[in-house]
mmCIF file with all atom_site columns, C-alpha atoms in Angstrom:
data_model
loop_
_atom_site.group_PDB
_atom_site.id
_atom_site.type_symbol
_atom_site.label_atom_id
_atom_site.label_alt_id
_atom_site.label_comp_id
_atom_site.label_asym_id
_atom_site.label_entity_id
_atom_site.label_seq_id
_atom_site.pdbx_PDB_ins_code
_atom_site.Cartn_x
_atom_site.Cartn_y
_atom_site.Cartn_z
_atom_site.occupancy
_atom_site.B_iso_or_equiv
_atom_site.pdbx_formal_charge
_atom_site.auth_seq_id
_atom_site.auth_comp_id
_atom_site.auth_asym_id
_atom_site.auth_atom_id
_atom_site.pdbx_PDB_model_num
ATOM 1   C CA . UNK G 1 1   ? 84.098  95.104  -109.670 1.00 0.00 ? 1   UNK G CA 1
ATOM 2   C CA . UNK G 1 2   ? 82.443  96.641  -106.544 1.00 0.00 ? 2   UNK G CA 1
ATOM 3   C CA . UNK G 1 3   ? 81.613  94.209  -103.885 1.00 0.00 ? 3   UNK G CA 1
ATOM 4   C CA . UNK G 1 4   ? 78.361  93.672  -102.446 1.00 0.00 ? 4   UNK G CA 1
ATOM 5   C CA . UNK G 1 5   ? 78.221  92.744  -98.883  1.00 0.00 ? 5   UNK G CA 1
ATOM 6   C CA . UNK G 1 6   ? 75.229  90.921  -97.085  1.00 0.00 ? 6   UNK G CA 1
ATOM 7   C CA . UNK G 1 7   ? 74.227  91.968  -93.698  1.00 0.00 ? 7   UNK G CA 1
ATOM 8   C CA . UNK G 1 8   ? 71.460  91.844  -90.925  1.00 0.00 ? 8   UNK G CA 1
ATOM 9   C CA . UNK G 1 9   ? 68.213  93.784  -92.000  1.00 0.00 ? 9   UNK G CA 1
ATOM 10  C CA . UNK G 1 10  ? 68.675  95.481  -88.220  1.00 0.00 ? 10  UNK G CA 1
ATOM 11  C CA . UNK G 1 11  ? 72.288  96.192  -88.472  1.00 0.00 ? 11  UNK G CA 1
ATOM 12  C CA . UNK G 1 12  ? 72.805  94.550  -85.430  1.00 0.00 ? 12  UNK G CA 1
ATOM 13  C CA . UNK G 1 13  ? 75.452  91.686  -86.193  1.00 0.00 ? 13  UNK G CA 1
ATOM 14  C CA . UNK G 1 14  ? 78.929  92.984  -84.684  1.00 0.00 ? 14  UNK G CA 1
ATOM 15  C CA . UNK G 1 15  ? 80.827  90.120  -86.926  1.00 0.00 ? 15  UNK G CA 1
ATOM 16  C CA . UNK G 1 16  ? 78.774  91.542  -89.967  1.00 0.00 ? 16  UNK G CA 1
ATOM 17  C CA . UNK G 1 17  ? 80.069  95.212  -88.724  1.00 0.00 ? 17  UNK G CA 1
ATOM 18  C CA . UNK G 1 18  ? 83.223  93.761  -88.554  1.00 0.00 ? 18  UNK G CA 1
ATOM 19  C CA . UNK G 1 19  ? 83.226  93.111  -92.513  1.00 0.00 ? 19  UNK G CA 1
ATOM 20  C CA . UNK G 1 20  ? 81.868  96.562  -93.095  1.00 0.00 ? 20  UNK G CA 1
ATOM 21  C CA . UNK G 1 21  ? 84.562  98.353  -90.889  1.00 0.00 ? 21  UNK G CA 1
ATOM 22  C CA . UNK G 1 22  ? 86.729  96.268  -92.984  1.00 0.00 ? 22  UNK G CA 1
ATOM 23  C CA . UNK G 1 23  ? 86.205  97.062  -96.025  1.00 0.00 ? 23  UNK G CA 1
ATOM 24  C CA . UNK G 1 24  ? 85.401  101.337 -95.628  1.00 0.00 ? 24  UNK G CA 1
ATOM 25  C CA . UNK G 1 25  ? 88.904  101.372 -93.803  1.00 0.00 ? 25  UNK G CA 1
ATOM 26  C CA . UNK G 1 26  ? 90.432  100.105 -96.993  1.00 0.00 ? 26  UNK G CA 1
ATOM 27  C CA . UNK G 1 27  ? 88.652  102.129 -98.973  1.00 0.00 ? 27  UNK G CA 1
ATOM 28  C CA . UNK G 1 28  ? 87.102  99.417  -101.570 1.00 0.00 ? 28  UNK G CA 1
ATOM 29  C CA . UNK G 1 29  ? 83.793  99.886  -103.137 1.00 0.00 ? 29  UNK G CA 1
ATOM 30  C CA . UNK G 1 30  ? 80.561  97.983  -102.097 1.00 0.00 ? 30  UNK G CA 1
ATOM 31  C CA . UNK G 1 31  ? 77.065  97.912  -102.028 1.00 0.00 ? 31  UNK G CA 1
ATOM 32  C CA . UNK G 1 32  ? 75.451  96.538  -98.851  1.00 0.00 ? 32  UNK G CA 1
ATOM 33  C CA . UNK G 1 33  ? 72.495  94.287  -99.221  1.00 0.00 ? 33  UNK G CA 1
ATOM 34  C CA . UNK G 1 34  ? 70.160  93.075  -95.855  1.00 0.00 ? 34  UNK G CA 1
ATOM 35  C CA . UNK G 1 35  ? 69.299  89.473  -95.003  1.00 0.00 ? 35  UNK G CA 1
ATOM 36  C CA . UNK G 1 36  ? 65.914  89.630  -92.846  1.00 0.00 ? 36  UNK G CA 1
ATOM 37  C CA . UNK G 1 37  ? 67.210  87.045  -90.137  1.00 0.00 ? 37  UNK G CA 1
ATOM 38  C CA . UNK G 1 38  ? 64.564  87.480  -88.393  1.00 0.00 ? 38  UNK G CA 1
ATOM 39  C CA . UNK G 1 39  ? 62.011  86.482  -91.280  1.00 0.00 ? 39  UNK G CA 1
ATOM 40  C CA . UNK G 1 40  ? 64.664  83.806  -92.087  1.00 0.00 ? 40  UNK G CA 1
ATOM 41  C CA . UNK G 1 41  ? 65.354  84.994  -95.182  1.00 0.00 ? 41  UNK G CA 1
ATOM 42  C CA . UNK G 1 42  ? 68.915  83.676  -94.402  1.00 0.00 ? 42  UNK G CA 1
ATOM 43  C CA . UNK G 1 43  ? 67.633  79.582  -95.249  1.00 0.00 ? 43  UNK G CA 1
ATOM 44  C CA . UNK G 1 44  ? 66.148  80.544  -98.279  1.00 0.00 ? 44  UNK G CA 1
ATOM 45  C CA . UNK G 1 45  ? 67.940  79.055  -101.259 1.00 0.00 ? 45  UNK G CA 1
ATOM 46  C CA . UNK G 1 46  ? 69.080  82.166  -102.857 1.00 0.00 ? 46  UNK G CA 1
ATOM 47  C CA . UNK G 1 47  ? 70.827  83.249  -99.850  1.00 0.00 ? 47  UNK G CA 1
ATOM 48  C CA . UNK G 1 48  ? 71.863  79.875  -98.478  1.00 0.00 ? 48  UNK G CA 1
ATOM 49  C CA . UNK G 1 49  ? 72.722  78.602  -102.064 1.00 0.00 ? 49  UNK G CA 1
ATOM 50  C CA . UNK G 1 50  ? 75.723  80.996  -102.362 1.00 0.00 ? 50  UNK G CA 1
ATOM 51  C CA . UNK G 1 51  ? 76.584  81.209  -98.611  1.00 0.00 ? 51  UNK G CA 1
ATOM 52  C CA . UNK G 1 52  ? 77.914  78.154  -97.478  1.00 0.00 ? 52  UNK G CA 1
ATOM 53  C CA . UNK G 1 53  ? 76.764  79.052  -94.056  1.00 0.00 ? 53  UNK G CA 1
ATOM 54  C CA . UNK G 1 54  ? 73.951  81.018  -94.324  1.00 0.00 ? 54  UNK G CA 1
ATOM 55  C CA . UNK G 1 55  ? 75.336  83.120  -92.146  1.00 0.00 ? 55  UNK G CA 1
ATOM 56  C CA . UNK G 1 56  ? 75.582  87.022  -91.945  1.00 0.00 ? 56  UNK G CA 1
ATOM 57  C CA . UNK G 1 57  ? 78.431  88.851  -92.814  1.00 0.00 ? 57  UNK G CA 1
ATOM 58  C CA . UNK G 1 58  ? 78.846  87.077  -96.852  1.00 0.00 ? 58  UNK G CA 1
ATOM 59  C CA . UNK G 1 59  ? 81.002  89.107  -99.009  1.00 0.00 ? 59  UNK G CA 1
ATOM 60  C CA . UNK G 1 60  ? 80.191  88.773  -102.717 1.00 0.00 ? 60  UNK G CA 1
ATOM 61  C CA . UNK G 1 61  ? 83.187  89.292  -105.379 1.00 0.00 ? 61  UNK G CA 1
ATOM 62  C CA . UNK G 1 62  ? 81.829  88.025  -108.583 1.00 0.00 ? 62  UNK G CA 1
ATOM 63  C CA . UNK G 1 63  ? 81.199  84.362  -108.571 1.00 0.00 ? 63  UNK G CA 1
ATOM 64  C CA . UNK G 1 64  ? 83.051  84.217  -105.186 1.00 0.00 ? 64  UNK G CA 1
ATOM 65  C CA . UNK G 1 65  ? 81.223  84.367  -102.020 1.00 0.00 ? 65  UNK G CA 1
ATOM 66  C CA . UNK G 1 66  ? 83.238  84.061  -98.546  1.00 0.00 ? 66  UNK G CA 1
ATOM 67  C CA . UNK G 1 67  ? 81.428  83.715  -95.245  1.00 0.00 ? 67  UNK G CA 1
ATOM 68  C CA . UNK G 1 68  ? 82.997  84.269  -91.848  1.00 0.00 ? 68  UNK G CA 1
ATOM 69  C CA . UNK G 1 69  ? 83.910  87.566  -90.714  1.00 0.00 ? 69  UNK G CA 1
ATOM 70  C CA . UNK G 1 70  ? 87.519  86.444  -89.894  1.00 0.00 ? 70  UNK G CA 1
ATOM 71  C CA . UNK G 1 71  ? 87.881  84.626  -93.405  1.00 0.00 ? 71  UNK G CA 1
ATOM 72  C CA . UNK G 1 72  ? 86.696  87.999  -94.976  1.00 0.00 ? 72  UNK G CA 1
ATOM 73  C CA . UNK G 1 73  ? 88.927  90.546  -92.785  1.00 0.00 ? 73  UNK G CA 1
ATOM 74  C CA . UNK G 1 74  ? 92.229  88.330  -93.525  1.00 0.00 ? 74  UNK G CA 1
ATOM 75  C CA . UNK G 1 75  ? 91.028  88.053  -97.374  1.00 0.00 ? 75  UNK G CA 1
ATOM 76  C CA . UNK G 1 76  ? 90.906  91.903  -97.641  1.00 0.00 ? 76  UNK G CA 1
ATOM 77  C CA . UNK G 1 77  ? 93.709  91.915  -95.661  1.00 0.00 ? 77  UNK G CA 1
ATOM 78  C CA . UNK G 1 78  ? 95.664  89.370  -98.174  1.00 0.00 ? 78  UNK G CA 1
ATOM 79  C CA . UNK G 1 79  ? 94.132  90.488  -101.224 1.00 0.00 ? 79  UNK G CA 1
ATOM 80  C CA . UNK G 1 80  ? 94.876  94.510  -100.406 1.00 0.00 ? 80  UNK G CA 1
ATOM 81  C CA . UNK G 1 81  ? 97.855  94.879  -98.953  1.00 0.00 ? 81  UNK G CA 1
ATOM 82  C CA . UNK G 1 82  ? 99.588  97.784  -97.327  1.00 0.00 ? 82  UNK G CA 1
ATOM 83  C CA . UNK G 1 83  ? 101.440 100.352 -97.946  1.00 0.00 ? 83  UNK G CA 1
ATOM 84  C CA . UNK G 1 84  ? 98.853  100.928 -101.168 1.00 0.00 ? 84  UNK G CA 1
ATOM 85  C CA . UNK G 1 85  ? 95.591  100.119 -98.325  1.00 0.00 ? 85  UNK G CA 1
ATOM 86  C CA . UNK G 1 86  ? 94.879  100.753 -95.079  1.00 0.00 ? 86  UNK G CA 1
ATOM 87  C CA . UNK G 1 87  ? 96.384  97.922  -92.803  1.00 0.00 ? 87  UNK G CA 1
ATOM 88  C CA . UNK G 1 88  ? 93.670  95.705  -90.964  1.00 0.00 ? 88  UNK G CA 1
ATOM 89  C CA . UNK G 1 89  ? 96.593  93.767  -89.047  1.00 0.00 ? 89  UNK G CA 1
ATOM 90  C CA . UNK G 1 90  ? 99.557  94.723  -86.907  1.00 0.00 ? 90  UNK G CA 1
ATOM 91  C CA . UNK G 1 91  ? 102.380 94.908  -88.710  1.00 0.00 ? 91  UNK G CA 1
ATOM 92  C CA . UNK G 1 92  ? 104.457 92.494  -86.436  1.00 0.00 ? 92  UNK G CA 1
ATOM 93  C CA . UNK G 1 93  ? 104.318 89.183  -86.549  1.00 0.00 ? 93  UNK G CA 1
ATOM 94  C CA . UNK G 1 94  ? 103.267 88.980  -82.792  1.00 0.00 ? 94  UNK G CA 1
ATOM 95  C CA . UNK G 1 95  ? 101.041 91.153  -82.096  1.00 0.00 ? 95  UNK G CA 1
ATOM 96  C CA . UNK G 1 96  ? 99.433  90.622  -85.387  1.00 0.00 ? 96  UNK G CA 1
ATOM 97  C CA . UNK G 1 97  ? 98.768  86.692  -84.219  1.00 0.00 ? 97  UNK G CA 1
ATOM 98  C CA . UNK G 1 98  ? 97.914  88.636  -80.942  1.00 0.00 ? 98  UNK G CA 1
ATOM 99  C CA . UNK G 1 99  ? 94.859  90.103  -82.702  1.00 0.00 ? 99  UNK G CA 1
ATOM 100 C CA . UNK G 1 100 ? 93.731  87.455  -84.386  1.00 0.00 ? 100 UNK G CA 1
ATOM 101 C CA . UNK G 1 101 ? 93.828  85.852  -80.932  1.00 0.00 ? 101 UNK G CA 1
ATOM 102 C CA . UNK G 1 102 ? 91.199  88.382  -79.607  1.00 0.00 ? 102 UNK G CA 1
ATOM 103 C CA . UNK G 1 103 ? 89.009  87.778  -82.786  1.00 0.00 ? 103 UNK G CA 1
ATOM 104 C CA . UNK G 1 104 ? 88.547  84.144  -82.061  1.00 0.00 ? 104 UNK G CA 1
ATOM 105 C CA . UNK G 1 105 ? 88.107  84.343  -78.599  1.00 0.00 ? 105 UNK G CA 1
ATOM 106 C CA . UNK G 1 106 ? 85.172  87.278  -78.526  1.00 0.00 ? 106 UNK G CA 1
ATOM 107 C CA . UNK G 1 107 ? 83.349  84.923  -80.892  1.00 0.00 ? 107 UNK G CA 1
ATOM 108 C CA . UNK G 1 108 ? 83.915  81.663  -79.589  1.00 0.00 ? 108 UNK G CA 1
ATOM 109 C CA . UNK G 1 109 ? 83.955  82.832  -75.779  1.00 0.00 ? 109 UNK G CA 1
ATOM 110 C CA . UNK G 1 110 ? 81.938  84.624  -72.900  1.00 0.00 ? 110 UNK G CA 1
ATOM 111 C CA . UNK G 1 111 ? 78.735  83.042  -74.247  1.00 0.00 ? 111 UNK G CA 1
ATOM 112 C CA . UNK G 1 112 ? 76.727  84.198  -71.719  1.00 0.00 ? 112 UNK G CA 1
ATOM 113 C CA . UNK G 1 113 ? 77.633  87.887  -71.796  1.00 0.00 ? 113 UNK G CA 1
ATOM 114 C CA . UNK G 1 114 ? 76.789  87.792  -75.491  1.00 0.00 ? 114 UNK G CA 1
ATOM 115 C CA . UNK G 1 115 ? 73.401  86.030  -74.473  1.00 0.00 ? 115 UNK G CA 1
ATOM 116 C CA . UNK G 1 116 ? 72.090  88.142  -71.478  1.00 0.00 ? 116 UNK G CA 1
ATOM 117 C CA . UNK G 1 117 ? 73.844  91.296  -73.103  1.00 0.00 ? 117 UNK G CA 1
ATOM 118 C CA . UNK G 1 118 ? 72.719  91.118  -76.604  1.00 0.00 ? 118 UNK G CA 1
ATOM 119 C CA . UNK G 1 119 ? 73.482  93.793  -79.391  1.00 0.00 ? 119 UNK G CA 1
ATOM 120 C CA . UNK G 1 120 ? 70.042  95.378  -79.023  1.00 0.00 ? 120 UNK G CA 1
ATOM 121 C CA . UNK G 1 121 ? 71.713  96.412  -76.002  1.00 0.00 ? 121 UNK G CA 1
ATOM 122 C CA . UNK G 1 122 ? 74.995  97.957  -78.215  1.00 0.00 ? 122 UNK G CA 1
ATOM 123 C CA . UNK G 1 123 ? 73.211  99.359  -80.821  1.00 0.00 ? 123 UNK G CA 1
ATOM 124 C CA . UNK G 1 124 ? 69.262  100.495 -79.719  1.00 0.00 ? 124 UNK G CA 1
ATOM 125 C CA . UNK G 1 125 ? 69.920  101.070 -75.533  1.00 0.00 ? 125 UNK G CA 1
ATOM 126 C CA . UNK G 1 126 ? 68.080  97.694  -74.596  1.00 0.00 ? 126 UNK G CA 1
ATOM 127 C CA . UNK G 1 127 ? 67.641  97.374  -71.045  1.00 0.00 ? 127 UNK G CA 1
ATOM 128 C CA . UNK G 1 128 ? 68.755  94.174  -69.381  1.00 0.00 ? 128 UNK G CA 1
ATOM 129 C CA . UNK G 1 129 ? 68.336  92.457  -66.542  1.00 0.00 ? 129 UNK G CA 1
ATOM 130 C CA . UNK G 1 130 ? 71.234  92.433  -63.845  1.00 0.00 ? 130 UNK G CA 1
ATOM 131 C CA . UNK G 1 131 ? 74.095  89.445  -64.931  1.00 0.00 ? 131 UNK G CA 1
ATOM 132 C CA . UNK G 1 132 ? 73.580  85.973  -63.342  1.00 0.00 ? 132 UNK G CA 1
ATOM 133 C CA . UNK G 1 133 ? 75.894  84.538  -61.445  1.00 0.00 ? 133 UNK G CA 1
ATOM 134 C CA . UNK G 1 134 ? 77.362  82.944  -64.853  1.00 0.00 ? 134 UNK G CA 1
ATOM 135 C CA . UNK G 1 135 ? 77.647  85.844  -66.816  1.00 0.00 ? 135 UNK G CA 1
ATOM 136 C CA . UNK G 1 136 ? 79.002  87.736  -64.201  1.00 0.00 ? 136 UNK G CA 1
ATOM 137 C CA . UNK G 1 137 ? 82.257  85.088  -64.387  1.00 0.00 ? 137 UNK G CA 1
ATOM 138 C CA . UNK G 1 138 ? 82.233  85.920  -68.148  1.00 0.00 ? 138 UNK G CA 1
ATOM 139 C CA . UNK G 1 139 ? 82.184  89.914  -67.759  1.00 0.00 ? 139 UNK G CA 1
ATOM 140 C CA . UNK G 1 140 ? 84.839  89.282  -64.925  1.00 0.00 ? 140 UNK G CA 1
ATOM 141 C CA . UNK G 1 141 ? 86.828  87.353  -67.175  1.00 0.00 ? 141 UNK G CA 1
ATOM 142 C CA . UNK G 1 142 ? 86.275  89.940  -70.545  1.00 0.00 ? 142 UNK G CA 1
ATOM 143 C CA . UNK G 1 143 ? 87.615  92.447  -68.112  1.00 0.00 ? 143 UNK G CA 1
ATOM 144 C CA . UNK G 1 144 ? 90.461  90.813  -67.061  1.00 0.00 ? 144 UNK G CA 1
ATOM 145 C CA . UNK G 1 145 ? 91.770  90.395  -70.619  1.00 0.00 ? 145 UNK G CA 1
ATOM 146 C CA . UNK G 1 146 ? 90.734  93.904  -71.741  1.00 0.00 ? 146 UNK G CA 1
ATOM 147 C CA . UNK G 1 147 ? 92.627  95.555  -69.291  1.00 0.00 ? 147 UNK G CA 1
ATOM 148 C CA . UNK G 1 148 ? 95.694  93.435  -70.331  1.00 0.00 ? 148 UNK G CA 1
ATOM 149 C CA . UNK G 1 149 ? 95.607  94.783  -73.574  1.00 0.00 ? 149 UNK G CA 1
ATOM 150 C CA . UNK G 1 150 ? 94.248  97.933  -72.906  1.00 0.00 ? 150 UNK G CA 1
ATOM 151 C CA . UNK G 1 151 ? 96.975  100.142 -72.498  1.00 0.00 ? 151 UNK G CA 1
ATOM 152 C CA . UNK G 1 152 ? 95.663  103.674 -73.210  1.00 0.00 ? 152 UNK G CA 1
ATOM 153 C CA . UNK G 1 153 ? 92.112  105.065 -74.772  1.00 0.00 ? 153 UNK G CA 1
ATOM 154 C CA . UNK G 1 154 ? 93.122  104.367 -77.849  1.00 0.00 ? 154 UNK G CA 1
ATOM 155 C CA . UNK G 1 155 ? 94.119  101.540 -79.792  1.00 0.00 ? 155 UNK G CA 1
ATOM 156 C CA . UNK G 1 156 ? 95.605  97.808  -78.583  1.00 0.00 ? 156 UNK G CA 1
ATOM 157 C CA . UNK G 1 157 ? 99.001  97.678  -80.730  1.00 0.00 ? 157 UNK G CA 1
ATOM 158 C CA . UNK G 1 158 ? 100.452 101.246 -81.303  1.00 0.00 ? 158 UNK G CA 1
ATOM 159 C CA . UNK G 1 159 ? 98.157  101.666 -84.456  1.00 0.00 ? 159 UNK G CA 1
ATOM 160 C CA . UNK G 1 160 ? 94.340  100.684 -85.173  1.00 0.00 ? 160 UNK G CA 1
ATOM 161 C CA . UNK G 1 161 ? 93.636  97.459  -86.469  1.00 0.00 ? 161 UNK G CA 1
ATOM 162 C CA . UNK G 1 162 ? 90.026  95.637  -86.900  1.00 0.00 ? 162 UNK G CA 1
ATOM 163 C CA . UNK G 1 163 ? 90.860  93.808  -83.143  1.00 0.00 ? 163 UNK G CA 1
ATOM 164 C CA . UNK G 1 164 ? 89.894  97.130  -82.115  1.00 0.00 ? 164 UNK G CA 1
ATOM 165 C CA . UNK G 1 165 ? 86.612  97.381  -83.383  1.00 0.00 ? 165 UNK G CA 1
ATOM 166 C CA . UNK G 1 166 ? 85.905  93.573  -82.264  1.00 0.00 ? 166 UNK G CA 1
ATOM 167 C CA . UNK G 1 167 ? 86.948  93.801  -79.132  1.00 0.00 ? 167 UNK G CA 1
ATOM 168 C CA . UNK G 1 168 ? 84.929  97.236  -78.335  1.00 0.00 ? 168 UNK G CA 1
ATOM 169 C CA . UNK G 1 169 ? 81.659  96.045  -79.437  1.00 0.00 ? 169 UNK G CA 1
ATOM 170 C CA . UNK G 1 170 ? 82.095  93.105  -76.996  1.00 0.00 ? 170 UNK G CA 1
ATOM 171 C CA . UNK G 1 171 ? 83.529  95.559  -74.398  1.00 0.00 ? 171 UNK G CA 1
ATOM 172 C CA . UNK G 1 172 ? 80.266  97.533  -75.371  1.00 0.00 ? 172 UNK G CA 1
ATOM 173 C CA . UNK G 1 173 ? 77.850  94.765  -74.211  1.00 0.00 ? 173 UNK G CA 1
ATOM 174 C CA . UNK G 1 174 ? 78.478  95.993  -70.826  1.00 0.00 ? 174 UNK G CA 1
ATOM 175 C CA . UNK G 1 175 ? 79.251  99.384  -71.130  1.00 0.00 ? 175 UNK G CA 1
ATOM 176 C CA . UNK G 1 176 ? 76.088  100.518 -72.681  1.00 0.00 ? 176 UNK G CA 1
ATOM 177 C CA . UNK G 1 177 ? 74.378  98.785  -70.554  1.00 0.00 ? 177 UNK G CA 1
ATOM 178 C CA . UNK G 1 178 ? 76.120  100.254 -67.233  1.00 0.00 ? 178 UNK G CA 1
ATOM 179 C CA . UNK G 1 179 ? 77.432  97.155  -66.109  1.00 0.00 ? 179 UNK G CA 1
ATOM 180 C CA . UNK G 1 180 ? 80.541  97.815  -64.092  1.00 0.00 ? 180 UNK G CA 1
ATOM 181 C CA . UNK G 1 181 ? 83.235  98.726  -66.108  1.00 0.00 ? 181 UNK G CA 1
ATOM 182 C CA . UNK G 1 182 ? 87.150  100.296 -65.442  1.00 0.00 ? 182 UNK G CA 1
ATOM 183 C CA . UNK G 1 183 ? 87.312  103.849 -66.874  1.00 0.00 ? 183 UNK G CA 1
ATOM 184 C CA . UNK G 1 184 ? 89.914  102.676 -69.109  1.00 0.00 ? 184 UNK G CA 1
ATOM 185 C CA . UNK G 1 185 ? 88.037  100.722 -70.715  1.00 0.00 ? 185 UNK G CA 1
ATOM 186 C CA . UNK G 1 186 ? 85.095  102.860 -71.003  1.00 0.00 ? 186 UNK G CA 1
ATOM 187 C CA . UNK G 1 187 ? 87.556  105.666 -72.896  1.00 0.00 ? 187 UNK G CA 1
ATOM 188 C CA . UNK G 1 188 ? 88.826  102.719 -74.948  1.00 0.00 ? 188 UNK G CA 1
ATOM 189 C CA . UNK G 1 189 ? 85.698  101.801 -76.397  1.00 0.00 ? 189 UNK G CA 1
ATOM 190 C CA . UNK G 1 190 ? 84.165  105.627 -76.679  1.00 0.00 ? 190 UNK G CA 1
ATOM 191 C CA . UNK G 1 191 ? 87.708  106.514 -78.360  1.00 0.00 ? 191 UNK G CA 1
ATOM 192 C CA . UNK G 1 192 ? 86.820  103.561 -81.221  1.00 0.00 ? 192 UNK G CA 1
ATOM 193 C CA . UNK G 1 193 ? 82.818  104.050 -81.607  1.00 0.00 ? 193 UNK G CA 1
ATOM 194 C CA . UNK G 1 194 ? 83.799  107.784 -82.969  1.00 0.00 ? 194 UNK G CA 1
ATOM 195 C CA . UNK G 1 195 ? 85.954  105.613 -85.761  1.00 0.00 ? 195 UNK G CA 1
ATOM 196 C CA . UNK G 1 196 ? 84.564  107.310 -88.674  1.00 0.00 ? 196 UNK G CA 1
ATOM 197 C CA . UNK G 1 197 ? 84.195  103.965 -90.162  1.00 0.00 ? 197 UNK G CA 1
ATOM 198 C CA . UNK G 1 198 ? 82.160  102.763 -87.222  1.00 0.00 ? 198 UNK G CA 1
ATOM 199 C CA . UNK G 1 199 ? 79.696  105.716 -87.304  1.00 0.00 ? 199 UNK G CA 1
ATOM 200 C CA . UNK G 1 200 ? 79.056  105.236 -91.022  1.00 0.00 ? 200 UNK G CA 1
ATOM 201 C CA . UNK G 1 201 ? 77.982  101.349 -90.083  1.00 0.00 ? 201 UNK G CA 1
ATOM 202 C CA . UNK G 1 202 ? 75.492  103.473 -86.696  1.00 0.00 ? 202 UNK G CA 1
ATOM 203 C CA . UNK G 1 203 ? 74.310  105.914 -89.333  1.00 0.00 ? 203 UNK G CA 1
ATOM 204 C CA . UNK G 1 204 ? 72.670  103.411 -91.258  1.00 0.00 ? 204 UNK G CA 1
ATOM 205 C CA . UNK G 1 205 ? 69.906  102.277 -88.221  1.00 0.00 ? 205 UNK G CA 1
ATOM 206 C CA . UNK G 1 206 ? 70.432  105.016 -85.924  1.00 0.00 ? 206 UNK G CA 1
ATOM 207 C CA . UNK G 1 207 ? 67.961  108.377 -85.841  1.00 0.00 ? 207 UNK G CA 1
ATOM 208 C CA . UNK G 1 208 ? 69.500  111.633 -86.799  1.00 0.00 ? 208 UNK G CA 1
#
């Protein structure tokens, strides 16, 4: 059974991204519906009565509805395994609790980057204002660990996994905005938007 995966009407959620970069790299078959946030579409009972947390990314299998970009990744992750799929997760035990590690921190961290530097500014070339003093801390900080990681332009453990993709978007807050940035990490996150599962999620709100 195909699934059917619910997502922002503007295609701007990176978690709900996320889900869909998920599930094209292991090559499963879904349908993606929209949730008007905006209109709040998400409260509504036929979204929030399946959803537990009316949230955006939910991934529909059936009766069984999973919210939580995390939860979904490591469910596809669980539920198709490698060598047969596509592997969402290092391999090693270390590095794979090493991604996981930059998953919960981009989306339980650096608040106000991801307030002053929104994903209008990612996906549709917002212009913002110049960082306050506050988020300034936070982009120093999401540098810092970046360019731990970062080794090279490409990927963070030898091979891709979805920390990739997380971790560009939020790297992405400042780049496309022209915040100050290290080179690396400017190739790093170029070298992952050209993921061919990436630019099938910008093809779906982006011109041309």
């Amino acid at each position: 059974m195909p699934f059917e995966l619910y997502v922002d009407s503007l295609y701007t959620s990176p978690y709900a991204l996320s889900a869909f970069v998920a599930l094209t790299e292991k090559g499963l078959p879904f349908t993606v519906k929209t949730v008007d946030l905006e209109g709040g579409e998400q409260r509504l009972p036929a979204y929030a009565g399946r959803a537990l947390t009316g949230r955006v990314p939910a991934l529909v299998e059936g009766d069984f509805v999973l919210t939580e970009s995390t939860a979904i990744t490591e469910y596809l992750e669980e539920t198709f395994p490698a060598p047969e799929y596509v592997r969402l997760y290092p391999q090693d035990r270390r590095q794979r609790a090493q991604a996981r590690q930059i998953q919960a921190w981009v989306r339980s961290d650096l608040v106000p980057v991801r307030v002053e530097r929104d994903t209008e500014t990612v996906f549709f070339g917002k212009a913002c204002s110049p960082l306050t003093e506050t988020a300034q801390q936070a982009a120093a900080k999401l540098v810092h660990v970046a360019e731990r990681f970062v080794q090279g332009p490409q990927h963070l453990f030898g091979d891709w996994s979805i920390a990739d993709t997380d971790l560009a978007i939020m790297l992405s807050r400042l780049v496309r905005n022209g915040d100050e940035v290290p080179q690396k990490l400017r190739d790093y996150v170029e070298f992952q938007w050209q993921r061919p599962s990436v630019q099938a999620w910008l093809a779906r709100h982006q011109p041309g």
